[in-house]
Amino acid sequence: VLCKLINSLYPPGQEPIPKISESKMAFKQMEQISQFLKAAETYGVRTTDIFQTVDLWEGKPSRIGEAFPRSSFARDRT
């Protein structure tokens, strides 16, 4: 879902994550989270506002919830 979200912010053909895996294997899912985080940083989210892959994987909502609502990701990019 996160990869589809970040891709939707780009014009067709310029998406930062060209192949989104539907695998249920843990390492593939963690790889997808890492790709999303890298794309979010490229998009303009400050490094200090980005959670770690393991935060999402282990379900640490306080760290995740603290970062994105106030981050540069929430700003209008038009």
Tab-separated table of N, CA, C and O in Angstrom:
chain	number	residue	atom	x	y	z
A	1	VAL	N	0.829	-1.182	0.000
A	1	VAL	CA	0.000	0.000	0.000
A	1	VAL	C	0.879	1.253	0.000
A	1	VAL	O	0.609	2.211	-0.722
A	2	LEU	N	1.933	1.244	0.806
A	2	LEU	CA	2.813	2.413	0.873
A	2	LEU	C	3.528	2.657	-0.455
A	2	LEU	O	3.670	3.807	-0.883
A	3	CYS	N	3.937	1.595	-1.105
A	3	CYS	CA	4.613	1.741	-2.398
A	3	CYS	C	3.654	2.296	-3.445
A	3	CYS	O	4.031	3.149	-4.251
A	4	LYS	N	2.419	1.831	-3.413
A	4	LYS	CA	1.422	2.351	-4.352
A	4	LYS	C	1.142	3.821	-4.058
A	4	LYS	O	0.966	4.618	-4.979
A	5	LEU	N	1.126	4.184	-2.780
A	5	LEU	CA	0.910	5.573	-2.392
A	5	LEU	C	2.009	6.475	-2.950
A	5	LEU	O	1.722	7.474	-3.605
A	6	ILE	N	3.256	6.137	-2.701
A	6	ILE	CA	4.356	6.985	-3.166
A	6	ILE	C	4.395	7.026	-4.688
A	6	ILE	O	4.630	8.072	-5.274
A	7	ASN	N	4.115	5.913	-5.343
A	7	ASN	CA	4.085	5.897	-6.810
A	7	ASN	C	2.983	6.802	-7.363
A	7	ASN	O	3.139	7.412	-8.419
A	8	SER	N	1.869	6.897	-6.638
A	8	SER	CA	0.750	7.709	-7.125
A	8	SER	C	1.070	9.205	-7.134
A	8	SER	O	0.354	9.980	-7.772
A	9	LEU	N	2.124	9.601	-6.475
A	9	LEU	CA	2.513	11.011	-6.425
A	9	LEU	C	3.347	11.434	-7.632
A	9	LEU	O	3.679	12.607	-7.763
A	10	TYR	N	3.665	10.486	-8.480
A	10	TYR	CA	4.500	10.744	-9.651
A	10	TYR	C	3.705	10.519	-10.935
A	10	TYR	O	2.777	9.722	-10.961
A	11	PRO	N	4.105	11.180	-12.014
A	11	PRO	CA	3.451	10.934	-13.305
A	11	PRO	C	3.702	9.496	-13.773
A	11	PRO	O	4.722	8.901	-13.420
A	12	PRO	N	2.798	8.946	-14.566
A	12	PRO	CA	2.991	7.591	-15.106
A	12	PRO	C	4.343	7.473	-15.815
A	12	PRO	O	4.752	8.370	-16.540
A	13	GLY	N	5.017	6.387	-15.526
A	13	GLY	CA	6.319	6.144	-16.129
A	13	GLY	C	7.484	6.715	-15.342
A	13	GLY	O	8.636	6.445	-15.657
A	14	GLN	N	7.208	7.502	-14.303
A	14	GLN	CA	8.268	8.093	-13.488
A	14	GLN	C	8.200	7.639	-12.030
A	14	GLN	O	8.842	8.210	-11.156
A	15	GLU	N	7.432	6.603	-11.765
A	15	GLU	CA	7.282	6.101	-10.411
A	15	GLU	C	8.633	5.639	-9.859
A	15	GLU	O	9.395	4.999	-10.572
A	16	PRO	N	8.927	5.939	-8.593
A	16	PRO	CA	10.206	5.551	-8.013
A	16	PRO	C	10.330	4.060	-7.703
A	16	PRO	O	11.431	3.545	-7.568
A	17	ILE	N	9.203	3.356	-7.596
A	17	ILE	CA	9.231	1.922	-7.311
A	17	ILE	C	8.585	1.208	-8.494
A	17	ILE	O	7.366	1.048	-8.556
A	18	PRO	N	9.395	0.784	-9.451
A	18	PRO	CA	8.845	0.226	-10.687
A	18	PRO	C	8.163	-1.130	-10.529
A	18	PRO	O	7.234	-1.433	-11.246
A	19	LYS	N	8.612	-1.943	-9.569
A	19	LYS	CA	8.006	-3.267	-9.389
A	19	LYS	C	7.631	-3.434	-7.923
A	19	LYS	O	8.485	-3.425	-7.049
A	20	ILE	N	6.336	-3.569	-7.681
A	20	ILE	CA	5.842	-3.754	-6.320
A	20	ILE	C	5.540	-5.235	-6.119
A	20	ILE	O	4.691	-5.801	-6.795
A	21	SER	N	6.247	-5.822	-5.191
A	21	SER	CA	6.102	-7.244	-4.917
A	21	SER	C	4.850	-7.505	-4.090
A	21	SER	O	4.527	-6.756	-3.171
A	22	GLU	N	4.150	-8.566	-4.401
A	22	GLU	CA	2.971	-8.979	-3.638
A	22	GLU	C	3.319	-10.166	-2.733
A	22	GLU	O	2.436	-10.777	-2.148
A	23	SER	N	4.604	-10.462	-2.607
A	23	SER	CA	5.061	-11.597	-1.823
A	23	SER	C	4.703	-11.436	-0.354
A	23	SER	O	4.715	-10.339	0.191
A	24	LYS	N	4.410	-12.540	0.295
A	24	LYS	CA	4.103	-12.558	1.723
A	24	LYS	C	5.338	-12.912	2.556
A	24	LYS	O	5.262	-12.993	3.777
A	25	MET	N	6.471	-13.125	1.881
A	25	MET	CA	7.702	-13.470	2.594
A	25	MET	C	8.225	-12.235	3.324
A	25	MET	O	8.233	-11.125	2.780
A	26	ALA	N	8.650	-12.428	4.573
A	26	ALA	CA	9.064	-11.318	5.437
A	26	ALA	C	10.150	-10.454	4.802
A	26	ALA	O	10.048	-9.225	4.806
A	27	PHE	N	11.183	-11.062	4.251
A	27	PHE	CA	12.278	-10.257	3.711
A	27	PHE	C	11.831	-9.428	2.514
A	27	PHE	O	12.298	-8.306	2.325
A	28	LYS	N	10.887	-9.933	1.723
A	28	LYS	CA	10.363	-9.171	0.581
A	28	LYS	C	9.521	-7.994	1.066
A	28	LYS	O	9.584	-6.897	0.519
A	29	GLN	N	8.720	-8.229	2.092
A	29	GLN	CA	7.895	-7.150	2.633
A	29	GLN	C	8.757	-6.065	3.269
A	29	GLN	O	8.497	-4.871	3.089
A	30	MET	N	9.801	-6.463	3.978
A	30	MET	CA	10.707	-5.478	4.570
A	30	MET	C	11.468	-4.721	3.477
A	30	MET	O	11.725	-3.518	3.613
A	31	GLU	N	11.790	-5.391	2.405
A	31	GLU	CA	12.441	-4.739	1.265
A	31	GLU	C	11.518	-3.669	0.677
A	31	GLU	O	11.951	-2.569	0.346
A	32	GLN	N	10.227	-3.980	0.579
A	32	GLN	CA	9.256	-3.016	0.062
A	32	GLN	C	9.159	-1.792	0.977
A	32	GLN	O	9.063	-0.655	0.510
A	33	ILE	N	9.175	-2.009	2.287
A	33	ILE	CA	9.139	-0.891	3.231
A	33	ILE	C	10.363	-0.014	3.030
A	33	ILE	O	10.251	1.219	2.978
A	34	SER	N	11.515	-0.632	2.874
A	34	SER	CA	12.753	0.125	2.656
A	34	SER	C	12.690	0.930	1.362
A	34	SER	O	13.144	2.080	1.318
A	35	GLN	N	12.122	0.348	0.321
A	35	GLN	CA	11.989	1.077	-0.951
A	35	GLN	C	11.063	2.273	-0.786
A	35	GLN	O	11.336	3.344	-1.312
A	36	PHE	N	9.972	2.089	-0.050
A	36	PHE	CA	9.071	3.207	0.212
A	36	PHE	C	9.795	4.321	0.958
A	36	PHE	O	9.686	5.497	0.603
A	37	LEU	N	10.540	3.964	2.002
A	37	LEU	CA	11.223	4.975	2.803
A	37	LEU	C	12.255	5.743	1.978
A	37	LEU	O	12.366	6.963	2.094
A	38	LYS	N	12.965	5.039	1.131
A	38	LYS	CA	13.942	5.706	0.260
A	38	LYS	C	13.225	6.654	-0.707
A	38	LYS	O	13.653	7.791	-0.920
A	39	ALA	N	12.114	6.205	-1.274
A	39	ALA	CA	11.344	7.046	-2.204
A	39	ALA	C	10.750	8.250	-1.479
A	39	ALA	O	10.704	9.357	-2.028
A	40	ALA	N	10.297	8.060	-0.240
A	40	ALA	CA	9.746	9.172	0.542
A	40	ALA	C	10.817	10.221	0.807
A	40	ALA	O	10.568	11.423	0.709
A	41	GLU	N	12.011	9.772	1.103
A	41	GLU	CA	13.125	10.697	1.329
A	41	GLU	C	13.460	11.461	0.050
A	41	GLU	O	13.658	12.680	0.074
A	42	THR	N	13.479	10.769	-1.059
A	42	THR	CA	13.729	11.409	-2.351
A	42	THR	C	12.635	12.420	-2.663
A	42	THR	O	12.894	13.490	-3.211
A	43	TYR	N	11.423	12.106	-2.284
A	43	TYR	CA	10.274	12.982	-2.519
A	43	TYR	C	10.357	14.266	-1.699
A	43	TYR	O	9.790	15.284	-2.060
A	44	GLY	N	11.074	14.206	-0.587
A	44	GLY	CA	11.246	15.407	0.215
A	44	GLY	C	10.975	15.266	1.694
A	44	GLY	O	11.036	16.245	2.435
A	45	VAL	N	10.681	14.066	2.149
A	45	VAL	CA	10.481	13.861	3.578
A	45	VAL	C	11.847	13.950	4.254
A	45	VAL	O	12.810	13.326	3.804
A	46	ARG	N	11.914	14.742	5.318
A	46	ARG	CA	13.185	14.897	6.029
A	46	ARG	C	13.616	13.566	6.633
A	46	ARG	O	12.789	12.802	7.138
A	47	THR	N	14.904	13.332	6.609
A	47	THR	CA	15.463	12.104	7.170
A	47	THR	C	15.060	11.935	8.630
A	47	THR	O	14.780	10.828	9.071
A	48	THR	N	14.989	13.032	9.366
A	48	THR	CA	14.619	12.958	10.783
A	48	THR	C	13.158	12.586	10.981
A	48	THR	O	12.766	12.206	12.081
A	49	ASP	N	12.336	12.687	9.940
A	49	ASP	CA	10.918	12.340	10.027
A	49	ASP	C	10.611	10.929	9.541
A	49	ASP	O	9.461	10.504	9.567
A	50	ILE	N	11.608	10.222	9.097
A	50	ILE	CA	11.390	8.883	8.534
A	50	ILE	C	11.626	7.820	9.600
A	50	ILE	O	12.641	7.830	10.284
A	51	PHE	N	10.656	6.925	9.734
A	51	PHE	CA	10.798	5.812	10.664
A	51	PHE	C	11.709	4.753	10.048
A	51	PHE	O	12.019	4.789	8.857
A	52	GLN	N	12.127	3.824	10.846
A	52	GLN	CA	12.957	2.721	10.381
A	52	GLN	C	12.069	1.576	9.903
A	52	GLN	O	10.947	1.412	10.388
A	53	THR	N	12.556	0.792	8.980
A	53	THR	CA	11.811	-0.356	8.473
A	53	THR	C	11.319	-1.231	9.617
A	53	THR	O	10.161	-1.645	9.653
A	54	VAL	N	12.180	-1.493	10.570
A	54	VAL	CA	11.828	-2.370	11.684
A	54	VAL	C	10.711	-1.774	12.542
A	54	VAL	O	9.938	-2.509	13.148
A	55	ASP	N	10.599	-0.442	12.613
A	55	ASP	CA	9.519	0.184	13.378
A	55	ASP	C	8.159	-0.248	12.833
A	55	ASP	O	7.258	-0.587	13.590
A	56	LEU	N	8.013	-0.209	11.531
A	56	LEU	CA	6.756	-0.622	10.913
A	56	LEU	C	6.591	-2.135	11.005
A	56	LEU	O	5.517	-2.639	11.326
A	57	TRP	N	7.647	-2.857	10.725
A	57	TRP	CA	7.579	-4.312	10.731
A	57	TRP	C	7.196	-4.848	12.107
A	57	TRP	O	6.405	-5.778	12.237
A	58	GLU	N	7.737	-4.244	13.166
A	58	GLU	CA	7.448	-4.701	14.526
A	58	GLU	C	6.223	-4.015	15.114
A	58	GLU	O	5.857	-4.269	16.251
A	59	GLY	N	5.595	-3.120	14.338
A	59	GLY	CA	4.366	-2.480	14.785
A	59	GLY	C	4.559	-1.478	15.899
A	59	GLY	O	3.849	-1.494	16.891
A	60	LYS	N	5.535	-0.592	15.750
A	60	LYS	CA	5.780	0.451	16.743
A	60	LYS	C	5.069	1.721	16.290
A	60	LYS	O	5.677	2.626	15.734
A	61	PRO	N	3.755	1.799	16.512
A	61	PRO	CA	2.971	2.914	15.974
A	61	PRO	C	3.356	4.279	16.506
A	61	PRO	O	3.199	5.271	15.818
A	62	SER	N	3.875	4.369	17.725
A	62	SER	CA	4.211	5.691	18.250
A	62	SER	C	5.297	6.344	17.406
A	62	SER	O	5.232	7.525	17.090
A	63	ARG	N	6.300	5.610	17.012
A	63	ARG	CA	7.387	6.161	16.193
A	63	ARG	C	6.870	6.530	14.808
A	63	ARG	O	7.212	7.562	14.271
A	64	ILE	N	6.016	5.704	14.236
A	64	ILE	CA	5.490	5.959	12.903
A	64	ILE	C	4.501	7.120	12.942
A	64	ILE	O	4.561	8.030	12.135
A	65	GLY	N	3.609	7.105	13.911
A	65	GLY	CA	2.610	8.155	14.023
A	65	GLY	C	3.193	9.520	14.316
A	65	GLY	O	2.647	10.542	13.928
A	66	GLU	N	4.321	9.567	14.998
A	66	GLU	CA	4.971	10.833	15.305
A	66	GLU	C	5.578	11.478	14.068
A	66	GLU	O	5.612	12.683	13.949
A	67	ALA	N	6.042	10.675	13.163
A	67	ALA	CA	6.824	11.204	12.045
A	67	ALA	C	5.997	11.810	10.925
A	67	ALA	O	6.197	12.956	10.560
A	68	PHE	N	5.069	11.075	10.381
A	68	PHE	CA	4.449	11.517	9.135
A	68	PHE	C	3.429	12.644	9.231
A	68	PHE	O	3.398	13.475	8.355
A	69	PRO	N	2.605	12.739	10.284
A	69	PRO	CA	1.642	13.845	10.287
A	69	PRO	C	2.287	15.228	10.234
A	69	PRO	O	1.751	16.145	9.643
A	70	ARG	N	3.446	15.398	10.830
A	70	ARG	CA	4.073	16.717	10.846
A	70	ARG	C	5.176	16.857	9.787
A	70	ARG	O	5.818	17.875	9.661
A	71	SER	N	5.398	15.827	9.035
A	71	SER	CA	6.526	15.812	8.119
A	71	SER	C	6.265	16.603	6.839
A	71	SER	O	5.154	17.002	6.528
A	72	SER	N	7.324	16.778	6.106
A	72	SER	CA	7.251	17.447	4.813
A	72	SER	C	6.464	16.622	3.809
A	72	SER	O	6.014	17.133	2.799
A	73	PHE	N	6.241	15.334	4.090
A	73	PHE	CA	5.466	14.466	3.208
A	73	PHE	C	4.013	14.934	3.133
A	73	PHE	O	3.355	14.770	2.133
A	74	ALA	N	3.527	15.539	4.209
A	74	ALA	CA	2.130	15.966	4.279
A	74	ALA	C	1.898	17.311	3.584
A	74	ALA	O	0.766	17.720	3.399
A	75	ARG	N	2.926	17.985	3.179
A	75	ARG	CA	2.774	19.292	2.538
A	75	ARG	C	2.312	19.159	1.100
A	75	ARG	O	2.569	18.179	0.422
A	76	ASP	N	1.666	20.186	0.630
A	76	ASP	CA	1.205	20.225	-0.758
A	76	ASP	C	2.412	20.379	-1.676
A	76	ASP	O	3.184	21.313	-1.525
A	77	ARG	N	2.562	19.477	-2.620
A	77	ARG	CA	3.723	19.478	-3.515
A	77	ARG	C	3.380	20.019	-4.899
A	77	ARG	O	4.111	19.791	-5.846
A	78	THR	N	2.273	20.731	-5.057
A	78	THR	CA	1.901	21.254	-6.381
A	78	THR	C	2.505	22.587	-6.644
A	78	THR	O	2.924	23.303	-5.813
